[in-house]
Amino acid sequence: MPMNGCRSLPLPLRFLRRILGRNRIPLALALGAAHATWPGDAVRPDWSGPSSGESGRPATRSQLDRTGPGIPLLTRIVAALGHPEDLTFRILRLRRQEIVIVFIDGLVKRSTVSRAVVIPISHLLTNARDRAWGLVSLETVQNSVVTATTVHDTADLDALITSLLDGGALILSNLWDQALVTSVRGFETRRIKQPQMEAVTRGPKEGFTENLRTNTALIRRRLRTPKLVFERVRIGTESNTGVVIAWLRDVVNQEVLAEVRQRLARIEMDAVLTAGYLEEWLEDNPFSPFPQLGHTERPDVAAAALLNGRVVIMVDGTPTTLLVPVALTYLLHAADDYYHDPWIASLTRSLRYVSAIVAFFLPAMSVVLFSFQPELIPTPLLLSLIRARETVPYPVALEVGLHFLIVLTLLEANVRMPRPVGAALTIVGGVVIGRAAIESGLMSASIVIVGSTTLLATLTIPTYSLGTALRWLALAMVLPASILGLAGVLFSALAILIHLCGLRSFGLPYLTPYAPLLWADAADSVFRSPLWLYGRRRNPDKVAEDGSAMRISTPPQQPPRPDQRLELERGGGRPAYPPVSASTHRHHRFVR
């Protein structure tokens, strides 16, 4: 019996075809003819893949095999991905052409897929139904139909899979040799909030998020210049994590930039989940306890680093940004230093330097004074300390080390525990346990004060990794102090100083601007000078062939004189000194 249309069918078959059509099941599939189509069929959108947002049931193997039997490229994609549960299909059929939209549920925004891809193609196929053949070419869909921002065609299987895993949608057809890739990324991201580790009293409250494109936009908002360059690379054989390198043209040191590219290219690992994975590969000395890269979650700090000629490295999936190169003085600077008056910022920064020195030497020097040099302690204080330690059954060095380990354990527990529980744990550990240890005679009050003061001093350091390094180094210096006394402290300090003198961060000496001595940079090390004193932006850190750091700076710009200001106010004319514009007056030292 000929089957040229619905009217040639008997009444029972026409009724069956209408019922099956309402349920979106092709009649050809119901009758067992896998490749049979009916002339004049309307476009039937269909979900043939998993629908985690609707039914939540994964697609079966038969469903995946039935989703376009005439599209070899789609078959290869599904086989390469291993038939995942979240791989979603949107099928549009008309006569002998089949168009399939493929994406991963959760990585795209369904409304964007429907508005920019599905609806335009559905309208195109509906209009093509009245034509002779009703075929739609790839060029027509790419240039005139799809309304997504980015659309390109490719037949490379690896590129298609990478685009699919990045949050793109693929458009394939049984009549095309290539596939269209559209950008419809729309997964859930965290909102922009204030960073927890770098809170400021004044200044912006924005922080980086886990979305890489959001982070680059936050920097673009602060540096609206065509010199800002973003370069994207992928690292990780399994994760294919996106890493963005940012710098300013004509400002960055080209040698440092080339070294950053080379070190990133040498990384061979399965996955890069956080910025800490890259840090161990980028450090000059991976066995040094001191951090050789800067860390920040603040866009203003990253923008200031770019203006200083540094290179910013951002990793997709983590809000922490890496800054290279850095020096020890840079790690002791905070964002608040540039949001307050220079004299307040200088006093606060000086207190920070003193706290670092106290935290480094206090535990070891307490052992030296109590065990080796008690004559240096005033007699009334010495008698009080002796009475406090009468019931302590072990030496001072062991007491200091034990209390220090307890303090570090409480600090680590406070960081790992939830915030409400962590606050209660801090109170219990700091008050209850300390008082109980003193009353029971396990520790003396003086040693508790030493350990608590050391911890408090390290918490004033803005860079968390540097504060952690100082805490462990202070604990390590207790051992030579307990053996050699003051000589052990001096030898340990000298060894660490020699290590710091030889340490480099992408070729920049770690003790810059003091070793080597650079007077131009010393103005913003321990004390902060007024911003108008810097004048024009200086050239970035340059590393000479012998390894020393160099800076090329212009003479400092003086502030406007009062008489010049009065001339401008009275006559309304132009002042004798050249105006400071946005292109000449750069806060190149702004924020750390």
PDB file of N, CA and C in Angstrom, residues 57-137:
ATOM      1  N   ARG A  57      16.062  11.469  35.160  1.00  0.00           N
ATOM      2  CA  ARG A  57      16.468  10.122  34.804  1.00  0.00           C
ATOM      3  C   ARG A  57      17.573  10.172  33.764  1.00  0.00           C
ATOM      4  N   PRO A  58      18.636   9.383  33.909  1.00  0.00           N
ATOM      5  CA  PRO A  58      19.712   9.385  32.923  1.00  0.00           C
ATOM      6  C   PRO A  58      19.272   8.733  31.631  1.00  0.00           C
ATOM      7  N   ALA A  59      19.952   9.140  30.566  1.00  0.00           N
ATOM      8  CA  ALA A  59      19.632   8.578  29.270  1.00  0.00           C
ATOM      9  C   ALA A  59      20.154   7.152  29.164  1.00  0.00           C
ATOM     10  N   THR A  60      19.394   6.312  28.505  1.00  0.00           N
ATOM     11  CA  THR A  60      19.818   4.942  28.287  1.00  0.00           C
ATOM     12  C   THR A  60      20.682   4.859  27.047  1.00  0.00           C
ATOM     13  N   ARG A  61      21.329   3.700  26.867  1.00  0.00           N
ATOM     14  CA  ARG A  61      22.206   3.528  25.710  1.00  0.00           C
ATOM     15  C   ARG A  61      21.394   3.572  24.410  1.00  0.00           C
ATOM     16  N   SER A  62      20.168   3.010  24.452  1.00  0.00           N
ATOM     17  CA  SER A  62      19.348   3.033  23.237  1.00  0.00           C
ATOM     18  C   SER A  62      18.951   4.447  22.861  1.00  0.00           C
ATOM     19  N   GLN A  63      18.706   5.297  23.860  1.00  0.00           N
ATOM     20  CA  GLN A  63      18.364   6.684  23.562  1.00  0.00           C
ATOM     21  C   GLN A  63      19.537   7.413  22.926  1.00  0.00           C
ATOM     22  N   LEU A  64      20.747   7.196  23.440  1.00  0.00           N
ATOM     23  CA  LEU A  64      21.912   7.854  22.867  1.00  0.00           C
ATOM     24  C   LEU A  64      22.200   7.349  21.464  1.00  0.00           C
ATOM     25  N   ASP A  65      22.020   6.064  21.240  1.00  0.00           N
ATOM     26  CA  ASP A  65      22.240   5.531  19.898  1.00  0.00           C
ATOM     27  C   ASP A  65      21.190   6.026  18.908  1.00  0.00           C
ATOM     28  N   ARG A  66      19.978   6.319  19.396  1.00  0.00           N
ATOM     29  CA  ARG A  66      18.914   6.742  18.519  1.00  0.00           C
ATOM     30  C   ARG A  66      18.981   8.229  18.203  1.00  0.00           C
ATOM     31  N   THR A  67      19.848   8.972  18.924  1.00  0.00           N
ATOM     32  CA  THR A  67      19.916  10.424  18.752  1.00  0.00           C
ATOM     33  C   THR A  67      20.775  10.772  17.555  1.00  0.00           C
ATOM     34  N   GLY A  68      20.294  10.592  16.424  1.00  0.00           N
ATOM     35  CA  GLY A  68      21.040  10.951  15.229  1.00  0.00           C
ATOM     36  C   GLY A  68      21.876   9.812  14.699  1.00  0.00           C
ATOM     37  N   PRO A  69      21.270   8.771  14.147  1.00  0.00           N
ATOM     38  CA  PRO A  69      22.066   7.659  13.651  1.00  0.00           C
ATOM     39  C   PRO A  69      22.895   8.016  12.442  1.00  0.00           C
ATOM     40  N   GLY A  70      22.554   9.122  11.780  1.00  0.00           N
ATOM     41  CA  GLY A  70      23.310   9.505  10.593  1.00  0.00           C
ATOM     42  C   GLY A  70      24.326  10.592  10.841  1.00  0.00           C
ATOM     43  N   ILE A  71      24.754  10.845  12.084  1.00  0.00           N
ATOM     44  CA  ILE A  71      25.722  11.889  12.432  1.00  0.00           C
ATOM     45  C   ILE A  71      26.937  11.208  13.043  1.00  0.00           C
ATOM     46  N   PRO A  72      27.934  10.853  12.251  1.00  0.00           N
ATOM     47  CA  PRO A  72      29.107  10.162  12.813  1.00  0.00           C
ATOM     48  C   PRO A  72      29.858  11.005  13.837  1.00  0.00           C
ATOM     49  N   LEU A  73      29.903  12.336  13.622  1.00  0.00           N
ATOM     50  CA  LEU A  73      30.631  13.190  14.550  1.00  0.00           C
ATOM     51  C   LEU A  73      29.993  13.159  15.934  1.00  0.00           C
ATOM     52  N   LEU A  74      28.668  13.118  15.984  1.00  0.00           N
ATOM     53  CA  LEU A  74      27.977  13.038  17.271  1.00  0.00           C
ATOM     54  C   LEU A  74      28.247  11.704  17.952  1.00  0.00           C
ATOM     55  N   THR A  75      28.276  10.644  17.171  1.00  0.00           N
ATOM     56  CA  THR A  75      28.583   9.330  17.739  1.00  0.00           C
ATOM     57  C   THR A  75      29.975   9.302  18.353  1.00  0.00           C
ATOM     58  N   ARG A  76      30.942   9.924  17.695  1.00  0.00           N
ATOM     59  CA  ARG A  76      32.306   9.971  18.225  1.00  0.00           C
ATOM     60  C   ARG A  76      32.379  10.810  19.502  1.00  0.00           C
ATOM     61  N   ILE A  77      31.618  11.907  19.552  1.00  0.00           N
ATOM     62  CA  ILE A  77      31.619  12.756  20.749  1.00  0.00           C
ATOM     63  C   ILE A  77      31.044  12.010  21.938  1.00  0.00           C
ATOM     64  N   VAL A  78      29.913  11.341  21.721  1.00  0.00           N
ATOM     65  CA  VAL A  78      29.275  10.606  22.815  1.00  0.00           C
ATOM     66  C   VAL A  78      30.163   9.464  23.284  1.00  0.00           C
ATOM     67  N   ALA A  79      30.830   8.784  22.341  1.00  0.00           N
ATOM     68  CA  ALA A  79      31.719   7.684  22.717  1.00  0.00           C
ATOM     69  C   ALA A  79      32.944   8.202  23.475  1.00  0.00           C
ATOM     70  N   ALA A  80      33.485   9.368  23.059  1.00  0.00           N
ATOM     71  CA  ALA A  80      34.658   9.920  23.740  1.00  0.00           C
ATOM     72  C   ALA A  80      34.330  10.365  25.163  1.00  0.00           C
ATOM     73  N   LEU A  81      33.115  10.868  25.371  1.00  0.00           N
ATOM     74  CA  LEU A  81      32.710  11.309  26.705  1.00  0.00           C
ATOM     75  C   LEU A  81      32.235  10.161  27.585  1.00  0.00           C
ATOM     76  N   GLY A  82      32.044   8.998  27.002  1.00  0.00           N
ATOM     77  CA  GLY A  82      31.632   7.844  27.795  1.00  0.00           C
ATOM     78  C   GLY A  82      30.169   7.848  28.181  1.00  0.00           C
ATOM     79  N   HIS A  83      29.298   8.407  27.347  1.00  0.00           N
ATOM     80  CA  HIS A  83      27.853   8.425  27.597  1.00  0.00           C
ATOM     81  C   HIS A  83      27.535   9.004  28.977  1.00  0.00           C
ATOM     82  N   PRO A  84      27.929  10.246  29.246  1.00  0.00           N
ATOM     83  CA  PRO A  84      27.699  10.801  30.595  1.00  0.00           C
ATOM     84  C   PRO A  84      26.225  11.071  30.853  1.00  0.00           C
ATOM     85  N   GLU A  85      25.889  11.097  32.126  1.00  0.00           N
ATOM     86  CA  GLU A  85      24.488  11.309  32.504  1.00  0.00           C
ATOM     87  C   GLU A  85      24.007  12.726  32.219  1.00  0.00           C
ATOM     88  N   ASP A  86      24.918  13.718  32.300  1.00  0.00           N
ATOM     89  CA  ASP A  86      24.511  15.112  32.135  1.00  0.00           C
ATOM     90  C   ASP A  86      24.617  15.611  30.704  1.00  0.00           C
ATOM     91  N   LEU A  87      24.937  14.751  29.750  1.00  0.00           N
ATOM     92  CA  LEU A  87      24.977  15.157  28.348  1.00  0.00           C
ATOM     93  C   LEU A  87      23.553  15.226  27.810  1.00  0.00           C
ATOM     94  N   THR A  88      23.150  16.388  27.341  1.00  0.00           N
ATOM     95  CA  THR A  88      21.766  16.655  26.954  1.00  0.00           C
ATOM     96  C   THR A  88      21.682  16.934  25.464  1.00  0.00           C
ATOM     97  N   PHE A  89      20.589  16.435  24.838  1.00  0.00           N
ATOM     98  CA  PHE A  89      20.370  16.593  23.404  1.00  0.00           C
ATOM     99  C   PHE A  89      19.050  17.318  23.161  1.00  0.00           C
ATOM    100  N   ARG A  90      19.046  18.107  22.112  1.00  0.00           N
ATOM    101  CA  ARG A  90      17.813  18.761  21.639  1.00  0.00           C
ATOM    102  C   ARG A  90      17.742  18.484  20.144  1.00  0.00           C
ATOM    103  N   ILE A  91      16.753  17.684  19.714  1.00  0.00           N
ATOM    104  CA  ILE A  91      16.683  17.196  18.338  1.00  0.00           C
ATOM    105  C   ILE A  91      15.571  17.927  17.603  1.00  0.00           C
ATOM    106  N   LEU A  92      15.908  18.409  16.416  1.00  0.00           N
ATOM    107  CA  LEU A  92      14.944  19.051  15.512  1.00  0.00           C
ATOM    108  C   LEU A  92      14.995  18.304  14.184  1.00  0.00           C
ATOM    109  N   ARG A  93      13.835  17.786  13.724  1.00  0.00           N
ATOM    110  CA  ARG A  93      13.791  16.985  12.509  1.00  0.00           C
ATOM    111  C   ARG A  93      12.858  17.617  11.495  1.00  0.00           C
ATOM    112  N   LEU A  94      13.217  17.454  10.231  1.00  0.00           N
ATOM    113  CA  LEU A  94      12.372  17.866   9.116  1.00  0.00           C
ATOM    114  C   LEU A  94      12.795  17.086   7.886  1.00  0.00           C
ATOM    115  N   ARG A  95      11.873  16.271   7.382  1.00  0.00           N
ATOM    116  CA  ARG A  95      12.138  15.407   6.226  1.00  0.00           C
ATOM    117  C   ARG A  95      13.402  14.588   6.459  1.00  0.00           C
ATOM    118  N   ARG A  96      14.391  14.729   5.603  1.00  0.00           N
ATOM    119  CA  ARG A  96      15.578  13.895   5.741  1.00  0.00           C
ATOM    120  C   ARG A  96      16.730  14.631   6.412  1.00  0.00           C
ATOM    121  N   GLN A  97      16.470  15.781   6.994  1.00  0.00           N
ATOM    122  CA  GLN A  97      17.507  16.502   7.735  1.00  0.00           C
ATOM    123  C   GLN A  97      17.205  16.475   9.223  1.00  0.00           C
ATOM    124  N   GLU A  98      18.239  16.261   9.978  1.00  0.00           N
ATOM    125  CA  GLU A  98      18.140  16.218  11.431  1.00  0.00           C
ATOM    126  C   GLU A  98      19.204  17.133  12.030  1.00  0.00           C
ATOM    127  N   ILE A  99      18.792  18.056  12.872  1.00  0.00           N
ATOM    128  CA  ILE A  99      19.701  18.978  13.560  1.00  0.00           C
ATOM    129  C   ILE A  99      19.630  18.681  15.048  1.00  0.00           C
ATOM    130  N   VAL A 100      20.806  18.501  15.659  1.00  0.00           N
ATOM    131  CA  VAL A 100      20.896  18.144  17.063  1.00  0.00           C
ATOM    132  C   VAL A 100      21.709  19.217  17.784  1.00  0.00           C
ATOM    133  N   ILE A 101      21.176  19.732  18.878  1.00  0.00           N
ATOM    134  CA  ILE A 101      21.898  20.659  19.764  1.00  0.00           C
ATOM    135  C   ILE A 101      22.339  19.864  20.980  1.00  0.00           C
ATOM    136  N   VAL A 102      23.635  19.872  21.259  1.00  0.00           N
ATOM    137  CA  VAL A 102      24.235  19.083  22.332  1.00  0.00           C
ATOM    138  C   VAL A 102      24.883  20.035  23.328  1.00  0.00           C
ATOM    139  N   PHE A 103      24.648  19.799  24.601  1.00  0.00           N
ATOM    140  CA  PHE A 103      25.315  20.569  25.648  1.00  0.00           C
ATOM    141  C   PHE A 103      25.304  19.751  26.929  1.00  0.00           C
ATOM    142  N   ILE A 104      26.074  20.187  27.894  1.00  0.00           N
ATOM    143  CA  ILE A 104      26.155  19.525  29.196  1.00  0.00           C
ATOM    144  C   ILE A 104      25.299  20.300  30.181  1.00  0.00           C
ATOM    145  N   ASP A 105      24.354  19.629  30.744  1.00  0.00           N
ATOM    146  CA  ASP A 105      23.435  20.268  31.664  1.00  0.00           C
ATOM    147  C   ASP A 105      24.183  20.730  32.917  1.00  0.00           C
ATOM    148  N   GLY A 106      23.954  21.973  33.298  1.00  0.00           N
ATOM    149  CA  GLY A 106      24.626  22.557  34.450  1.00  0.00           C
ATOM    150  C   GLY A 106      25.746  23.507  34.085  1.00  0.00           C
ATOM    151  N   LEU A 107      26.319  23.351  32.876  1.00  0.00           N
ATOM    152  CA  LEU A 107      27.376  24.251  32.428  1.00  0.00           C
ATOM    153  C   LEU A 107      26.853  25.353  31.521  1.00  0.00           C
ATOM    154  N   VAL A 108      25.610  25.251  31.077  1.00  0.00           N
ATOM    155  CA  VAL A 108      25.032  26.249  30.188  1.00  0.00           C
ATOM    156  C   VAL A 108      23.758  26.791  30.814  1.00  0.00           C
ATOM    157  N   LYS A 109      23.305  27.878  30.260  1.00  0.00           N
ATOM    158  CA  LYS A 109      22.054  28.469  30.693  1.00  0.00           C
ATOM    159  C   LYS A 109      20.962  28.049  29.720  1.00  0.00           C
ATOM    160  N   ARG A 110      20.006  27.273  30.198  1.00  0.00           N
ATOM    161  CA  ARG A 110      18.984  26.717  29.310  1.00  0.00           C
ATOM    162  C   ARG A 110      18.184  27.807  28.590  1.00  0.00           C
ATOM    163  N   SER A 111      17.901  28.890  29.263  1.00  0.00           N
ATOM    164  CA  SER A 111      17.141  29.951  28.601  1.00  0.00           C
ATOM    165  C   SER A 111      17.931  30.547  27.447  1.00  0.00           C
ATOM    166  N   THR A 112      19.258  30.660  27.601  1.00  0.00           N
ATOM    167  CA  THR A 112      20.086  31.173  26.516  1.00  0.00           C
ATOM    168  C   THR A 112      20.123  30.196  25.347  1.00  0.00           C
ATOM    169  N   VAL A 113      20.209  28.910  25.632  1.00  0.00           N
ATOM    170  CA  VAL A 113      20.181  27.902  24.565  1.00  0.00           C
ATOM    171  C   VAL A 113      18.859  27.963  23.809  1.00  0.00           C
ATOM    172  N   SER A 114      17.775  28.079  24.538  1.00  0.00           N
ATOM    173  CA  SER A 114      16.465  28.135  23.886  1.00  0.00           C
ATOM    174  C   SER A 114      16.296  29.410  23.066  1.00  0.00           C
ATOM    175  N   ARG A 115      16.716  30.549  23.626  1.00  0.00           N
ATOM    176  CA  ARG A 115      16.503  31.820  22.933  1.00  0.00           C
ATOM    177  C   ARG A 115      17.453  32.033  21.768  1.00  0.00           C
ATOM    178  N   ALA A 116      18.715  31.635  21.905  1.00  0.00           N
ATOM    179  CA  ALA A 116      19.721  31.942  20.898  1.00  0.00           C
ATOM    180  C   ALA A 116      19.930  30.837  19.887  1.00  0.00           C
ATOM    181  N   VAL A 117      19.539  29.612  20.214  1.00  0.00           N
ATOM    182  CA  VAL A 117      19.838  28.493  19.321  1.00  0.00           C
ATOM    183  C   VAL A 117      18.581  27.758  18.901  1.00  0.00           C
ATOM    184  N   VAL A 118      17.811  27.239  19.853  1.00  0.00           N
ATOM    185  CA  VAL A 118      16.703  26.337  19.518  1.00  0.00           C
ATOM    186  C   VAL A 118      15.588  27.070  18.772  1.00  0.00           C
ATOM    187  N   ILE A 119      15.137  28.182  19.302  1.00  0.00           N
ATOM    188  CA  ILE A 119      14.017  28.896  18.674  1.00  0.00           C
ATOM    189  C   ILE A 119      14.369  29.402  17.274  1.00  0.00           C
ATOM    190  N   PRO A 120      15.532  30.037  17.020  1.00  0.00           N
ATOM    191  CA  PRO A 120      15.846  30.445  15.644  1.00  0.00           C
ATOM    192  C   PRO A 120      15.930  29.282  14.660  1.00  0.00           C
ATOM    193  N   ILE A 121      16.519  28.159  15.086  1.00  0.00           N
ATOM    194  CA  ILE A 121      16.598  27.020  14.169  1.00  0.00           C
ATOM    195  C   ILE A 121      15.225  26.415  13.941  1.00  0.00           C
ATOM    196  N   SER A 122      14.389  26.367  14.947  1.00  0.00           N
ATOM    197  CA  SER A 122      13.027  25.854  14.775  1.00  0.00           C
ATOM    198  C   SER A 122      12.238  26.702  13.787  1.00  0.00           C
ATOM    199  N   HIS A 123      12.359  28.023  13.892  1.00  0.00           N
ATOM    200  CA  HIS A 123      11.676  28.898  12.933  1.00  0.00           C
ATOM    201  C   HIS A 123      12.219  28.698  11.522  1.00  0.00           C
ATOM    202  N   LEU A 124      13.539  28.500  11.422  1.00  0.00           N
ATOM    203  CA  LEU A 124      14.121  28.284  10.099  1.00  0.00           C
ATOM    204  C   LEU A 124      13.608  26.992   9.475  1.00  0.00           C
ATOM    205  N   LEU A 125      13.540  25.927  10.255  1.00  0.00           N
ATOM    206  CA  LEU A 125      13.044  24.666   9.719  1.00  0.00           C
ATOM    207  C   LEU A 125      11.557  24.735   9.408  1.00  0.00           C
ATOM    208  N   THR A 126      10.808  25.471  10.188  1.00  0.00           N
ATOM    209  CA  THR A 126       9.381  25.626   9.912  1.00  0.00           C
ATOM    210  C   THR A 126       9.167  26.356   8.602  1.00  0.00           C
ATOM    211  N   ASN A 127       9.952  27.399   8.339  1.00  0.00           N
ATOM    212  CA  ASN A 127       9.835  28.124   7.071  1.00  0.00           C
ATOM    213  C   ASN A 127      10.353  27.299   5.903  1.00  0.00           C
ATOM    214  N   ALA A 128      11.322  26.426   6.166  1.00  0.00           N
ATOM    215  CA  ALA A 128      11.869  25.605   5.080  1.00  0.00           C
ATOM    216  C   ALA A 128      10.977  24.429   4.730  1.00  0.00           C
ATOM    217  N   ARG A 129       9.912  24.198   5.471  1.00  0.00           N
ATOM    218  CA  ARG A 129       9.042  23.057   5.202  1.00  0.00           C
ATOM    219  C   ARG A 129       8.327  23.183   3.869  1.00  0.00           C
ATOM    220  N   ASP A 130       8.023  24.427   3.463  1.00  0.00           N
ATOM    221  CA  ASP A 130       7.280  24.645   2.220  1.00  0.00           C
ATOM    222  C   ASP A 130       8.187  24.654   1.008  1.00  0.00           C
ATOM    223  N   ARG A 131       9.531  24.595   1.212  1.00  0.00           N
ATOM    224  CA  ARG A 131      10.422  24.595   0.068  1.00  0.00           C
ATOM    225  C   ARG A 131      10.527  23.200  -0.532  1.00  0.00           C
ATOM    226  N   ALA A 132      11.177  23.123  -1.666  1.00  0.00           N
ATOM    227  CA  ALA A 132      11.230  21.859  -2.391  1.00  0.00           C
ATOM    228  C   ALA A 132      11.946  20.785  -1.591  1.00  0.00           C
ATOM    229  N   TRP A 133      13.129  21.117  -1.099  1.00  0.00           N
ATOM    230  CA  TRP A 133      13.903  20.129  -0.375  1.00  0.00           C
ATOM    231  C   TRP A 133      13.906  20.400   1.127  1.00  0.00           C
ATOM    232  N   GLY A 134      13.831  21.656   1.506  1.00  0.00           N
ATOM    233  CA  GLY A 134      13.804  21.984   2.925  1.00  0.00           C
ATOM    234  C   GLY A 134      15.111  21.724   3.640  1.00  0.00           C
ATOM    235  N   LEU A 135      16.249  21.883   2.945  1.00  0.00           N
ATOM    236  CA  LEU A 135      17.550  21.647   3.539  1.00  0.00           C
ATOM    237  C   LEU A 135      18.123  22.953   4.048  1.00  0.00           C
ATOM    238  N   VAL A 136      18.817  22.879   5.173  1.00  0.00           N
ATOM    239  CA  VAL A 136      19.413  24.051   5.807  1.00  0.00           C
ATOM    240  C   VAL A 136      20.926  23.839   5.826  1.00  0.00           C
ATOM    241  N   SER A 137      21.656  24.809   5.310  1.00  0.00           N
ATOM    242  CA  SER A 137      23.112  24.703   5.248  1.00  0.00           C
ATOM    243  C   SER A 137      23.747  25.196   6.539  1.00  0.00           C
TER     244      SER A 137
END
